[in-house]
Structures are given as C-alpha cells and as structure tokens.
Amino acid sequence: MQLDATLTLRDEGLSAFHQRHIKQGALGVFLRAIEDGRIQPGSVLIVEGLDRLSRAEPIQAQAQLAQIINAGITVVTASDGREYNRERLKAQPMDLVYSLLVMIRAHEESDTKSKRVKAAIRRQCEGWVAGTWRGIIRNGKDPHWVRLGEHGKFEHVPERVLAVRTMIDLFLEGHGAIEITRRLTEQNLYVSNAGNYSVHMYRIVRNQALIGEKRISVDGEEFRLDGYYPPILTREEFAELQQTMSERGRRKGKGEIPNIITGLSITVCGYCGRAMTTQNSKARAPKGKSVVRRLSCPMNSFNEGCPIGGSCESEIVERALMRYCSDQFNLSRLLEGDDGTARRTAQLAVARQRASDIEAQIQRVTDALLSDDGKAPAAFTRRARELETQLEEQRREIEALEHQIAASSAHGIPAAAEAWAQLVDGVLALDYDARMKARQLVADTFRKIVVYQRGFAPIDDAAADRWKRSGTIGLMLVTKRGGMRLLNVDRRTGCWQAEDDLDPSLIPSDGLPMLPLDA
C-alpha cells in the first residue's frame, strides 16, 4: 500500500469524547478536506481504533464514520485490521453493528471516567471553599506568572509578575495594546511564554487569578477558590482595572498626538449636542508650529443640523481646562457633590434581593420536581432553565456594581490640582505620555464638557453682524459628582474667566443654548 505523506495530521492530547479533535484539531481539518474535495475517493484512512475516531455519543460517532465512508474513503483500524467501506458493509452488514458496539463501549468508558473526574474535582472544590482542603486541583491552565514551588504551593515568577504589573499600569494610563506591546518588548518583558499578544493581554486583565482567585465550573456550577494563587493585585486595584476596561473605548488615545478631551464621548457641541472632533493639520500650521489642531463640530454646515457650527483652536481649550483644574480652589469647588456611590449601593442591595428571590424560586421548583417520582413536566424544566438564566444575569449585574463601588472607593479623593499642574507643560508641548495621563484625568473627572466655540451668545442684535464670531469660547464643565462651572475663554490667549455660582437654568434659552447633561 502506498501512503500519501503530503497530508499528515495529528491530534495529540485532544479529547475524542468532548469532540475537541474535531472543533480544534486535525480530524476537523480532515473532515473539511473531504468536503472540499482534497481527499480523493478511494483513499484509505488508518486509525488506531474506532474509539480514536470518536468517543462522542454513538449516534454522533456513527454519523462521522458514515460521512467518511460515503465520501468513498476506506477506514482501516490498525488494532484489529478491520476495513470499513461501502462495498464491505454491503457484503457484511454485521460489521456496521460491530462498529456501533465499539462506539457504545468507548463512549460509556469515557463518560464514566468523565463523571469520576468531575466528582473528584467537585469534592476538591467544596473542600477548598469549606477550608478543609488546600491541594492542587488539576483543572484548566494556571497563569503564566505562577509556578509550583518545592513545597507544592504556587509562587510568583518574578519576571512574569513584573511584565504583568507593567502592562496593567500602562493600561490604566490609557495606552493601547500595540503601544504596550512595543514598550514591553523594548524592556525585554513578556507576559507569557508565547510573548506579548494583544488578545492574550486583554484576557489577562480580565483574569480573576490576578487577585489569587481560581474559577472552576463543574456541570454548570461555578466554584470561586479564593487564595488559590498568590495575588498580584488587591481587590480594590482589580476593581479599578475592571472599571477602566469597561470604559476602554473612552480611554484609548489614538494617533501620534493623543486628544485629551475628544474621543471620550464627553465633549459635545453646545449648539447641537453632537460629539466634537479634533482635526490635526500640518498644511495650515503657522510658522513656529508643526501642526495646528482644531476642535470642531462635525455638523459644521448650517444645512447639516447645527445652527451655529464653526471651530476653535484645540490648544486654547486645553490650556484653559488644564490651568483651571491646576488651581486647588477651583478644582475643589468643581468636585463638590456625590460620585454616585450611594446610588450604586442602593442598586446593589436591590440586585442582591432579586438574586435571593430567584434562588428561592429555583429551590421551590427543584423541591417540586424531587417530590414527584414521575417524569418531570416540560413546563417545570423550562421554568427552571429560565430562572437559572435570570440568576446568572443578576449575578453579572451584582459583580459589575461591586466593581464600580470598589473603584469609587479606591478613588474616594479625586486627583489633586497638583496632578493637573504637573502635566500642563507636557500637554501643551504635545508630549505623548503627559497627554495620555491628562486624558485619563479628564475621563475620571468629567461627565460632560460642552463647548460653545463661538461663545455663549454668538449672535449679536445687529443683522449685519449675525454670524460674527464672539471673542470668547464658552465652556460648560460638568463633573461626575454633579458640579458645574461655566468658563469664558479668550479665543486668542486661552485666559479664562469663571461665571461663579451661576445657575445655567436661569439663563434665557436665547442667550445660552442648553443641552440635557446626559445627551
């Protein structure tokens, strides 16, 4: 027999019981090659035994064997020398029965082993949660930053921990995965044995193992093993990281010059409410400047929905904002109010109560099913599934609220004016790192920044001056704590004048176009 060595596939270590050798491995590639016509009729597939081909449920395993045979391919089992093809099965149909018996036995063996392993893992998890057992649980992969020590306990791998901590710090500063990869590689730091890959990094920052927790799911029941690994982060630091990642789209700066107020879903046009954009232009830059940056409303034309439109120099707005927040008196007044912790705490209490109610309902349905010796009614089973889905959703909501509250506690005192002051020169000099840090401060501090690029009152009484530009830019600053300030900014110098204690609701609508603050 002549073997075709041009297509050699291996499925080492992939389960035939869980069908991973089809979903992830070579058998799946082989079946697709049959469908694509790469495997010619008359070919021979040699397997060690039919149980190597599949250990799935017999009806599914036989369907896979039939797919191969119907494609004109002969299957030969090396263990007993049997051949399976259309002609032979027509002549000896009992071979088909034999193959089914082999598949039934293989599935039952694997199913029994799987149940034993799951039962052992469940006992170990329950022992860990109860505090009666502290051994190693062989389930899933361990993170790359730990290894088993001499005494059978996990310990940190120092170079990996340094890489992961550096990666997290860069994420918190607002850097994207590409920039983080570049910096880690320059420092010869790698977060895993495979290197620095963005997909892997995003998985790491979501991994509960950062706080030492291992999560294991056994037949749909999840166990949380606290203290299984030595932690890298505290729970407060991890909560802050999760909150940052949930706002990732608002935190990431793009381009060579990161924008500190746009791209955050925070800065909007005061005349139409649309999100403002920053445009960098080298062609229009005056002498002495490498680039001119304009802050503009995308609906710049009067025909596109913005009644005023126009643009202003981004540097002027940034200078005014940075210098205003660099004064501790101004910043303290701006940050007066509640950060929403009380509201989230109330929401958490309600969510926990809902979860408790759903658990009680599930228990009642379970008790009703156990009390009936007959077959479970379909309605009961369907209701139990619905309740389990609702409970899982409620638990996710609880976890998200807990992360938000913990993150708020970690930032109980917002950044001091000194933090802003240290960045002013770097921001105006277009320093990348300084602007990324300033962008983070803006995202942490403000809920809305409303820009009136032609001033709060751009339209004069005189008809001839109807579209004449105002000499000032109007800024409305709204913090996450509910504080609000109005600034008149000189559009040439960036010097500002505050409208202290001004209640915007008292301003006539024709003098100051008002927007809903959650727009």
Short mmCIF file of C-alpha atoms in Angstrom, two decimals:
data_model
loop_
_atom_site.label_atom_id
_atom_site.label_comp_id
_atom_site.label_asym_id
_atom_site.label_seq_id
_atom_site.Cartn_x
_atom_site.Cartn_y
_atom_site.Cartn_z
CA MET A 1 0.00 0.00 0.00
CA GLN A 2 1.38 3.43 -0.95
CA LEU A 3 0.89 6.10 1.74
CA ASP A 4 0.26 9.74 0.82
CA ALA A 5 2.65 11.71 3.01
CA THR A 6 1.54 15.11 1.68
CA LEU A 7 -1.29 15.35 4.22
CA THR A 8 -0.25 14.24 7.70
CA LEU A 9 -2.42 15.37 10.61
CA ARG A 10 -2.00 14.87 14.37
CA ASP A 11 -4.48 15.16 17.24
CA GLU A 12 -2.19 14.58 20.19
CA GLY A 13 -3.78 15.46 23.52
CA LEU A 14 -7.18 16.49 22.13
CA SER A 15 -10.27 14.78 23.54
CA ALA A 16 -12.32 12.49 21.27
CA PHE A 17 -15.01 12.42 24.00
CA HIS A 18 -15.54 16.20 24.07
CA GLN A 19 -15.04 16.40 20.27
CA ARG A 20 -12.12 18.83 20.63
CA HIS A 21 -10.21 16.85 17.97
CA ILE A 22 -12.94 18.00 15.56
CA LYS A 23 -13.51 21.55 16.82
CA GLN A 24 -9.84 22.38 17.36
CA GLY A 25 -7.81 19.54 15.91
CA ALA A 26 -6.79 17.56 12.88
CA LEU A 27 -9.91 15.40 12.48
CA GLY A 28 -11.96 18.53 11.88
CA VAL A 29 -9.42 19.62 9.25
CA PHE A 30 -9.67 16.15 7.67
CA LEU A 31 -13.49 16.26 7.51
CA ARG A 32 -13.37 19.72 5.92
CA ALA A 33 -10.78 18.45 3.42
CA ILE A 34 -13.25 15.72 2.42
CA GLU A 35 -15.99 18.32 1.89
CA ASP A 36 -13.61 20.48 -0.16
CA GLY A 37 -12.61 17.54 -2.36
CA ARG A 38 -8.96 17.50 -1.25
CA ILE A 39 -9.29 13.85 -0.18
CA GLN A 40 -9.98 11.76 -3.27
CA PRO A 41 -12.45 8.82 -3.30
CA GLY A 42 -10.57 5.54 -2.96
CA SER A 43 -8.26 6.95 -0.29
CA VAL A 44 -7.58 4.98 2.91
CA LEU A 45 -7.72 6.45 6.42
CA ILE A 46 -5.78 4.43 9.01
CA VAL A 47 -6.77 4.90 12.66
CA GLU A 48 -5.57 3.03 15.73
CA GLY A 49 -9.15 2.08 16.57
CA LEU A 50 -12.69 3.34 16.10
CA ASP A 51 -12.54 4.75 19.63
CA ARG A 52 -9.71 7.02 18.39
CA LEU A 53 -12.00 8.30 15.66
CA SER A 54 -14.68 9.39 18.12
CA ARG A 55 -15.86 8.79 21.68
CA ALA A 56 -18.90 11.01 21.32
CA GLU A 57 -22.48 9.74 21.68
CA PRO A 58 -22.81 6.63 19.47
CA ILE A 59 -25.31 8.17 17.05
CA GLN A 60 -22.97 11.14 16.52
CA ALA A 61 -19.86 8.96 16.23
CA GLN A 62 -21.52 6.70 13.66
CA ALA A 63 -22.59 9.73 11.62
CA GLN A 64 -18.96 10.86 11.42
CA LEU A 65 -17.87 7.38 10.30
CA ALA A 66 -20.67 7.37 7.70
CA GLN A 67 -19.56 10.80 6.41
CA ILE A 68 -16.08 9.44 5.72
CA ILE A 69 -17.29 6.17 4.16
CA ASN A 70 -19.91 7.92 1.98
CA ALA A 71 -17.10 10.05 0.54
CA GLY A 72 -15.60 6.86 -0.91
CA ILE A 73 -12.86 6.56 1.71
CA THR A 74 -11.90 3.27 3.37
CA VAL A 75 -11.32 3.36 7.13
CA VAL A 76 -8.82 0.79 8.43
CA THR A 77 -8.42 0.12 12.17
CA ALA A 78 -4.80 -0.80 12.90
CA SER A 79 -5.62 -2.56 16.18
CA ASP A 80 -7.66 -5.35 14.55
CA GLY A 81 -7.11 -4.88 10.80
CA ARG A 82 -10.79 -4.33 10.00
CA GLU A 83 -11.79 -2.35 6.93
CA TYR A 84 -14.89 -0.19 6.64
CA ASN A 85 -16.13 0.93 3.22
CA ARG A 86 -19.39 0.86 1.28
CA GLU A 87 -18.69 -2.40 -0.56
CA ARG A 88 -17.58 -4.32 2.53
CA LEU A 89 -20.50 -3.09 4.65
CA LYS A 90 -22.93 -4.13 1.90
CA ALA A 91 -21.40 -7.60 1.91
CA GLN A 92 -21.06 -7.84 5.71
CA PRO A 93 -23.64 -5.54 7.36
CA MET A 94 -22.81 -7.01 10.79
CA ASP A 95 -19.57 -5.03 10.66
CA LEU A 96 -21.74 -1.92 10.97
CA VAL A 97 -23.33 -3.38 14.11
CA TYR A 98 -19.86 -4.22 15.42
CA SER A 99 -18.68 -0.64 14.83
CA LEU A 100 -21.70 0.65 16.73
CA LEU A 101 -20.97 -1.65 19.69
CA VAL A 102 -17.35 -0.43 19.77
CA MET A 103 -18.55 3.17 19.77
CA ILE A 104 -21.09 2.49 22.55
CA ARG A 105 -18.40 0.90 24.71
CA ALA A 106 -15.91 3.71 24.02
CA HIS A 107 -18.47 6.38 24.89
CA GLU A 108 -19.53 4.63 28.10
CA GLU A 109 -15.91 4.26 29.22
CA SER A 110 -15.18 7.93 28.60
CA ASP A 111 -18.47 9.00 30.17
CA THR A 112 -17.72 7.00 33.32
CA LYS A 113 -14.21 8.44 33.56
CA SER A 114 -15.56 11.95 32.98
CA LYS A 115 -18.10 11.56 35.79
CA ARG A 116 -15.43 10.25 38.17
CA VAL A 117 -13.09 13.12 37.37
CA LYS A 118 -15.86 15.70 37.76
CA ALA A 119 -16.92 14.17 41.09
CA ALA A 120 -13.33 14.31 42.34
CA ILE A 121 -12.93 17.94 41.21
CA ARG A 122 -16.25 18.85 42.85
CA ARG A 123 -15.13 17.31 46.17
CA GLN A 124 -11.85 19.20 46.00
CA CYS A 125 -13.59 22.50 45.20
CA GLU A 126 -16.11 22.03 48.01
CA GLY A 127 -13.25 21.21 50.37
CA TRP A 128 -11.39 24.35 49.30
CA VAL A 129 -14.44 26.57 49.81
CA ALA A 130 -15.07 24.98 53.23
CA GLY A 131 -11.41 25.38 54.18
CA THR A 132 -10.82 21.65 54.74
CA TRP A 133 -8.55 21.01 51.74
CA ARG A 134 -5.69 23.00 50.24
CA GLY A 135 -4.20 20.84 47.49
CA ILE A 136 -3.67 21.44 43.79
CA ILE A 137 -6.77 20.97 41.61
CA ARG A 138 -5.89 19.64 38.17
CA ASN A 139 -8.38 21.56 36.09
CA GLY A 140 -7.56 24.07 33.36
CA LYS A 141 -4.35 26.01 32.88
CA ASP A 142 -2.57 28.05 35.51
CA PRO A 143 -1.49 31.64 34.72
CA HIS A 144 1.99 32.16 33.32
CA TRP A 145 3.08 34.31 36.26
CA VAL A 146 2.97 31.45 38.80
CA ARG A 147 4.75 28.12 39.16
CA LEU A 148 4.67 25.24 41.63
CA GLY A 149 7.29 25.63 44.32
CA GLU A 150 9.23 22.96 46.20
CA HIS A 151 6.54 22.54 48.85
CA GLY A 152 3.70 22.04 46.39
CA LYS A 153 2.43 25.61 46.60
CA PHE A 154 2.22 28.23 43.90
CA GLU A 155 4.77 31.03 43.88
CA HIS A 156 5.35 34.06 41.65
CA VAL A 157 7.61 34.02 38.62
CA PRO A 158 9.30 37.43 39.24
CA GLU A 159 9.98 38.39 35.60
CA ARG A 160 6.40 37.49 34.59
CA VAL A 161 4.90 39.41 37.51
CA LEU A 162 6.96 42.47 36.56
CA ALA A 163 5.73 42.20 32.96
CA VAL A 164 2.08 41.85 34.01
CA ARG A 165 2.29 44.73 36.51
CA THR A 166 3.91 46.96 33.89
CA MET A 167 1.23 46.00 31.37
CA ILE A 168 -1.56 46.82 33.85
CA ASP A 169 -0.01 50.19 34.74
CA LEU A 170 0.17 51.08 31.04
CA PHE A 171 -3.45 50.02 30.53
CA LEU A 172 -4.51 52.24 33.44
CA GLU A 173 -2.64 55.15 31.90
CA GLY A 174 -4.79 54.70 28.80
CA HIS A 175 -2.28 53.13 26.40
CA GLY A 176 -3.50 50.70 23.74
CA ALA A 177 -2.31 47.12 23.27
CA ILE A 178 0.02 47.98 20.35
CA GLU A 179 1.84 50.65 22.34
CA ILE A 180 2.01 48.39 25.41
CA THR A 181 3.45 45.55 23.31
CA ARG A 182 6.13 47.87 21.94
CA ARG A 183 7.14 49.13 25.39
CA LEU A 184 7.20 45.68 26.98
CA THR A 185 9.30 44.28 24.14
CA GLU A 186 11.75 47.19 24.42
CA GLN A 187 12.19 46.35 28.12
CA ASN A 188 12.54 42.62 27.31
CA LEU A 189 9.40 41.86 29.34
CA TYR A 190 6.91 39.19 28.28
CA VAL A 191 3.53 38.48 29.86
CA SER A 192 3.52 34.83 28.73
CA ASN A 193 5.76 32.13 27.33
CA ALA A 194 4.31 32.83 23.88
CA GLY A 195 5.27 36.51 24.00
CA ASN A 196 3.23 39.72 24.04
CA TYR A 197 0.00 39.44 22.06
CA SER A 198 -2.88 41.89 22.37
CA VAL A 199 -5.57 39.18 22.61
CA HIS A 200 -3.67 37.49 25.43
CA MET A 201 -3.18 40.78 27.27
CA TYR A 202 -6.90 41.59 27.17
CA ARG A 203 -7.59 38.14 28.65
CA ILE A 204 -5.08 38.69 31.43
CA VAL A 205 -6.60 41.97 32.63
CA ARG A 206 -9.98 40.20 33.00
CA ASN A 207 -8.49 37.17 34.77
CA GLN A 208 -9.56 36.71 38.40
CA ALA A 209 -6.23 34.99 39.02
CA LEU A 210 -4.76 38.50 39.35
CA ILE A 211 -6.35 38.61 42.83
CA GLY A 212 -5.43 34.98 43.54
CA GLU A 213 -8.83 33.52 42.66
CA LYS A 214 -9.32 30.41 40.55
CA ARG A 215 -12.73 29.76 38.99
CA ILE A 216 -13.80 26.23 38.13
CA SER A 217 -17.09 25.22 36.55
CA VAL A 218 -18.40 21.69 37.22
CA ASP A 219 -21.60 20.75 35.37
CA GLY A 220 -22.70 24.38 35.24
CA GLU A 221 -21.92 25.12 38.91
CA GLU A 222 -19.14 27.65 39.39
CA PHE A 223 -16.72 27.49 42.30
CA ARG A 224 -14.62 30.51 43.29
CA LEU A 225 -11.46 29.44 45.08
CA ASP A 226 -10.12 32.46 46.98
CA GLY A 227 -6.41 32.43 47.74
CA TYR A 228 -5.63 29.63 45.29
CA TYR A 229 -2.80 31.66 43.72
CA PRO A 230 -0.54 34.32 45.25
CA PRO A 231 -2.21 37.60 44.18
CA ILE A 232 -0.68 40.33 42.06
CA LEU A 233 -3.41 42.93 42.73
CA THR A 234 -5.61 43.79 45.70
CA ARG A 235 -9.36 43.53 45.20
CA GLU A 236 -9.59 47.33 45.10
CA GLU A 237 -6.92 47.53 42.40
CA PHE A 238 -8.63 44.78 40.40
CA ALA A 239 -12.00 46.57 40.67
CA GLU A 240 -10.37 49.78 39.41
CA LEU A 241 -8.85 47.84 36.50
CA GLN A 242 -12.23 46.32 35.55
CA GLN A 243 -13.89 49.73 35.67
CA THR A 244 -11.17 51.15 33.44
CA MET A 245 -11.50 48.29 30.96
CA SER A 246 -15.30 48.68 30.84
CA GLU A 247 -14.72 52.27 29.71
CA ARG A 248 -11.94 51.23 27.36
CA GLY A 249 -13.47 52.87 24.30
CA ARG A 250 -13.43 56.19 26.13
CA ARG A 251 -9.90 55.83 27.47
CA LYS A 252 -7.79 54.90 24.50
CA GLY A 253 -5.94 57.68 22.74
CA LYS A 254 -5.31 57.35 19.02
CA GLY A 255 -2.70 58.79 16.71
CA GLU A 256 0.66 60.42 17.27
CA ILE A 257 -0.92 63.25 19.28
CA PRO A 258 -3.46 61.82 21.75
CA ASN A 259 -6.52 64.03 22.14
CA ILE A 260 -7.23 64.78 25.77
CA ILE A 261 -10.89 65.85 25.53
CA THR A 262 -12.28 64.30 22.32
CA GLY A 263 -12.88 60.63 21.62
CA LEU A 264 -14.18 60.14 25.16
CA SER A 265 -17.93 60.58 24.47
CA ILE A 266 -17.66 63.54 26.84
CA THR A 267 -17.04 66.67 24.76
CA VAL A 268 -20.03 67.91 22.75
CA CYS A 269 -21.03 70.96 20.73
CA GLY A 270 -23.06 73.41 22.78
CA TYR A 271 -25.26 74.34 19.84
CA CYS A 272 -26.40 70.93 18.55
CA GLY A 273 -25.21 68.37 21.10
CA ARG A 274 -23.09 66.33 18.68
CA ALA A 275 -19.77 64.88 19.82
CA MET A 276 -16.91 67.17 18.83
CA THR A 277 -13.82 66.06 16.94
CA THR A 278 -10.20 67.19 16.75
CA GLN A 279 -8.51 67.67 13.40
CA ASN A 280 -4.72 67.94 13.09
CA SER A 281 -3.50 69.88 10.06
CA LYS A 282 0.14 70.42 9.11
CA ALA A 283 -0.69 72.32 5.92
CA ARG A 284 -2.34 75.21 7.78
CA ALA A 285 0.19 75.40 10.60
CA PRO A 286 1.68 78.90 11.05
CA LYS A 287 5.40 79.45 11.32
CA GLY A 288 6.81 78.12 14.56
CA LYS A 289 4.22 75.34 14.82
CA SER A 290 4.49 71.84 13.38
CA VAL A 291 0.74 71.29 13.41
CA VAL A 292 -2.46 73.20 14.09
CA ARG A 293 -5.24 71.37 15.91
CA ARG A 294 -8.86 72.46 15.50
CA LEU A 295 -11.77 71.47 17.72
CA SER A 296 -14.87 71.39 15.56
CA CYS A 297 -18.47 70.29 15.37
CA PRO A 298 -18.88 67.60 12.69
CA MET A 299 -22.16 69.22 11.63
CA ASN A 300 -20.15 72.24 10.51
CA SER A 301 -22.56 73.28 7.80
CA PHE A 302 -25.76 75.14 8.69
CA ASN A 303 -27.57 72.69 6.44
CA GLU A 304 -26.42 69.69 8.48
CA GLY A 305 -28.32 70.35 11.69
CA CYS A 306 -26.03 72.64 13.74
CA PRO A 307 -27.43 76.20 13.98
CA ILE A 308 -24.01 77.78 14.61
CA GLY A 309 -21.23 75.33 13.69
CA GLY A 310 -17.65 76.53 13.35
CA SER A 311 -14.47 75.50 15.12
CA CYS A 312 -11.86 76.79 17.53
CA GLU A 313 -8.23 76.06 18.29
CA SER A 314 -7.96 72.92 20.42
CA GLU A 315 -4.84 74.18 22.19
CA ILE A 316 -6.76 77.18 23.58
CA VAL A 317 -9.44 74.97 25.15
CA GLU A 318 -6.86 72.53 26.52
CA ARG A 319 -4.81 75.36 28.04
CA ALA A 320 -7.85 76.84 29.76
CA LEU A 321 -9.04 73.48 31.09
CA MET A 322 -5.62 72.38 32.37
CA ARG A 323 -4.89 75.70 34.07
CA TYR A 324 -8.34 75.93 35.63
CA CYS A 325 -8.03 72.44 37.13
CA SER A 326 -4.45 73.19 38.26
CA ASP A 327 -5.83 75.58 40.89
CA GLN A 328 -6.85 73.63 44.01
CA PHE A 329 -9.55 76.15 44.98
CA ASN A 330 -11.18 75.91 41.56
CA LEU A 331 -10.90 72.11 41.46
CA SER A 332 -12.32 71.66 44.97
CA ARG A 333 -15.38 73.74 44.14
CA LEU A 334 -15.84 71.91 40.87
CA LEU A 335 -15.70 68.50 42.55
CA GLU A 336 -18.26 69.20 45.26
CA GLY A 337 -21.08 66.66 45.27
CA ASP A 338 -21.70 62.91 45.27
CA ASP A 339 -19.84 60.49 43.00
CA GLY A 340 -22.82 58.15 42.70
CA THR A 341 -21.66 55.59 45.28
CA ALA A 342 -24.87 55.91 47.31
CA ARG A 343 -26.98 55.28 44.21
CA ARG A 344 -24.91 52.26 43.20
CA THR A 345 -25.07 50.86 46.75
CA ALA A 346 -28.85 51.06 46.63
CA GLN A 347 -28.86 49.36 43.22
CA LEU A 348 -26.60 46.63 44.61
CA ALA A 349 -28.97 45.97 47.50
CA VAL A 350 -31.90 45.65 45.08
CA ALA A 351 -29.91 43.36 42.77
CA ARG A 352 -28.91 41.10 45.67
CA GLN A 353 -32.52 40.88 46.81
CA ARG A 354 -33.62 39.93 43.29
CA ALA A 355 -30.95 37.23 43.16
CA SER A 356 -32.14 35.89 46.52
CA ASP A 357 -35.75 35.80 45.30
CA ILE A 358 -34.75 33.94 42.12
CA GLU A 359 -32.74 31.40 44.14
CA ALA A 360 -35.80 30.79 46.32
CA GLN A 361 -37.92 30.22 43.21
CA ILE A 362 -35.37 27.76 41.83
CA GLN A 363 -35.39 25.89 45.14
CA ARG A 364 -39.18 25.63 45.09
CA VAL A 365 -39.15 24.27 41.52
CA THR A 366 -36.42 21.79 42.47
CA ASP A 367 -38.36 20.60 45.53
CA ALA A 368 -41.48 20.11 43.39
CA LEU A 369 -39.53 18.04 40.86
CA LEU A 370 -37.94 15.87 43.57
CA SER A 371 -41.28 15.20 45.25
CA ASP A 372 -42.70 13.72 42.02
CA ASP A 373 -41.46 10.23 41.12
CA GLY A 374 -42.69 10.51 37.55
CA LYS A 375 -41.13 12.23 34.57
CA ALA A 376 -40.51 15.95 35.11
CA PRO A 377 -43.14 18.10 33.35
CA ALA A 378 -41.71 20.09 30.43
CA ALA A 379 -43.12 23.33 31.87
CA PHE A 380 -41.21 22.81 35.14
CA THR A 381 -37.96 22.08 33.32
CA ARG A 382 -38.39 25.10 31.05
CA ARG A 383 -39.15 27.34 34.05
CA ALA A 384 -36.06 26.08 35.87
CA ARG A 385 -33.87 26.96 32.87
CA GLU A 386 -35.43 30.44 32.63
CA LEU A 387 -34.79 31.07 36.33
CA GLU A 388 -31.18 29.88 36.06
CA THR A 389 -30.62 32.27 33.14
CA GLN A 390 -32.15 35.15 35.13
CA LEU A 391 -29.99 34.28 38.14
CA GLU A 392 -26.82 34.30 36.02
CA GLU A 393 -27.73 37.73 34.59
CA GLN A 394 -28.42 39.03 38.10
CA ARG A 395 -25.08 37.76 39.35
CA ARG A 396 -23.29 39.54 36.49
CA GLU A 397 -25.08 42.78 37.42
CA ILE A 398 -24.08 42.32 41.08
CA GLU A 399 -20.44 41.75 40.12
CA ALA A 400 -20.41 44.84 37.87
CA LEU A 401 -21.90 47.03 40.64
CA GLU A 402 -19.40 45.66 43.18
CA HIS A 403 -16.54 46.57 40.83
CA GLN A 404 -17.94 50.10 40.33
CA ILE A 405 -18.36 50.68 44.08
CA ALA A 406 -14.90 49.32 44.84
CA ALA A 407 -13.39 51.50 42.10
CA SER A 408 -15.17 54.57 43.52
CA SER A 409 -13.82 53.75 46.98
CA ALA A 410 -10.32 53.41 45.57
CA HIS A 411 -10.72 56.91 44.09
CA GLY A 412 -12.58 58.41 47.03
CA ILE A 413 -10.47 61.57 46.69
CA PRO A 414 -10.22 62.74 43.06
CA ALA A 415 -6.90 63.80 41.60
CA ALA A 416 -5.49 66.87 43.32
CA ALA A 417 -4.76 70.06 41.42
CA GLU A 418 -1.05 69.23 41.69
CA ALA A 419 -1.59 66.22 39.40
CA TRP A 420 -3.07 68.53 36.76
CA ALA A 421 -0.40 71.19 37.25
CA GLN A 422 2.43 68.70 36.65
CA LEU A 423 1.01 67.90 33.21
CA VAL A 424 0.28 71.39 31.86
CA ASP A 425 3.62 71.99 30.14
CA GLY A 426 3.77 68.45 28.73
CA VAL A 427 0.22 68.66 27.37
CA LEU A 428 0.88 71.95 25.59
CA ALA A 429 4.23 70.63 24.29
CA LEU A 430 2.33 67.65 22.79
CA ASP A 431 4.25 65.14 24.93
CA TYR A 432 2.66 61.72 24.35
CA ASP A 433 2.84 60.40 27.94
CA ALA A 434 1.70 63.67 29.51
CA ARG A 435 -1.29 63.87 27.19
CA MET A 436 -2.26 60.25 27.88
CA LYS A 437 -2.21 60.95 31.63
CA ALA A 438 -4.22 64.15 31.15
CA ARG A 439 -6.73 62.23 29.03
CA GLN A 440 -7.13 59.81 31.92
CA LEU A 441 -7.75 62.68 34.37
CA VAL A 442 -10.40 64.11 32.06
CA ALA A 443 -12.13 60.71 31.76
CA ASP A 444 -12.06 60.23 35.54
CA THR A 445 -13.29 63.74 36.37
CA PHE A 446 -15.86 64.93 33.84
CA ARG A 447 -19.24 63.66 32.74
CA LYS A 448 -19.67 66.36 30.11
CA ILE A 449 -17.60 69.14 28.58
CA VAL A 450 -19.86 71.37 26.49
CA VAL A 451 -18.05 73.67 24.05
CA TYR A 452 -19.65 76.83 22.60
CA GLN A 453 -16.94 77.50 20.02
CA ARG A 454 -18.37 80.96 19.17
CA GLY A 455 -19.25 81.91 22.71
CA PHE A 456 -22.32 81.53 24.88
CA ALA A 457 -24.08 84.31 22.91
CA PRO A 458 -22.66 84.19 19.36
CA ILE A 459 -25.47 86.16 17.67
CA ASP A 460 -25.45 89.95 18.01
CA ASP A 461 -28.54 92.11 17.75
CA ALA A 462 -27.36 93.78 14.55
CA ALA A 463 -28.44 91.85 11.46
CA ALA A 464 -25.17 92.65 9.67
CA ASP A 465 -23.20 91.01 12.49
CA ARG A 466 -25.45 87.96 12.74
CA TRP A 467 -22.68 85.40 12.14
CA LYS A 468 -19.83 87.43 13.59
CA ARG A 469 -17.58 85.36 15.79
CA SER A 470 -17.53 86.06 19.50
CA GLY A 471 -14.19 86.93 21.10
CA THR A 472 -14.64 84.13 23.62
CA ILE A 473 -15.19 80.39 23.70
CA GLY A 474 -17.78 79.14 26.16
CA LEU A 475 -17.05 76.05 28.25
CA MET A 476 -19.51 74.23 30.48
CA LEU A 477 -17.74 71.73 32.76
CA VAL A 478 -19.92 69.06 34.38
CA THR A 479 -18.20 66.62 36.75
CA LYS A 480 -19.20 63.09 37.66
CA ARG A 481 -20.07 64.40 41.13
CA GLY A 482 -22.61 66.83 39.69
CA GLY A 483 -20.54 70.01 39.99
CA MET A 484 -20.87 72.55 37.18
CA ARG A 485 -18.89 75.60 36.12
CA LEU A 486 -19.09 77.98 33.17
CA LEU A 487 -15.90 79.49 31.75
CA ASN A 488 -15.49 82.32 29.25
CA VAL A 489 -12.21 81.60 27.44
CA ASP A 490 -10.34 84.19 25.37
CA ARG A 491 -10.04 82.54 21.97
CA ARG A 492 -6.59 84.09 21.35
CA THR A 493 -4.78 83.65 24.67
CA GLY A 494 -6.67 80.89 26.48
CA CYS A 495 -7.15 83.09 29.54
CA TRP A 496 -10.43 82.27 31.26
CA GLN A 497 -12.98 84.00 33.42
CA ALA A 498 -15.38 81.92 35.52
CA GLU A 499 -19.08 82.60 35.91
CA ASP A 500 -19.06 81.81 39.64
CA ASP A 501 -22.21 80.48 41.25
CA LEU A 502 -24.08 80.79 38.00
CA ASP A 503 -27.17 78.60 37.69
CA PRO A 504 -27.37 77.75 33.97
CA SER A 505 -31.10 77.07 34.21
CA LEU A 506 -31.66 80.78 34.90
CA ILE A 507 -30.03 81.85 31.65
CA PRO A 508 -32.55 82.61 28.88
CA SER A 509 -32.52 79.96 26.18
CA ASP A 510 -31.81 82.58 23.53
CA GLY A 511 -28.70 83.65 25.46
CA LEU A 512 -27.22 80.19 26.14
CA PRO A 513 -28.33 77.15 24.15
CA MET A 514 -28.89 74.46 26.80
CA LEU A 515 -28.40 70.73 26.39
CA PRO A 516 -29.58 67.84 28.53
CA LEU A 517 -26.48 66.84 30.51
CA ASP A 518 -26.93 63.17 29.70
CA ALA A 519 -27.16 63.85 25.96
#
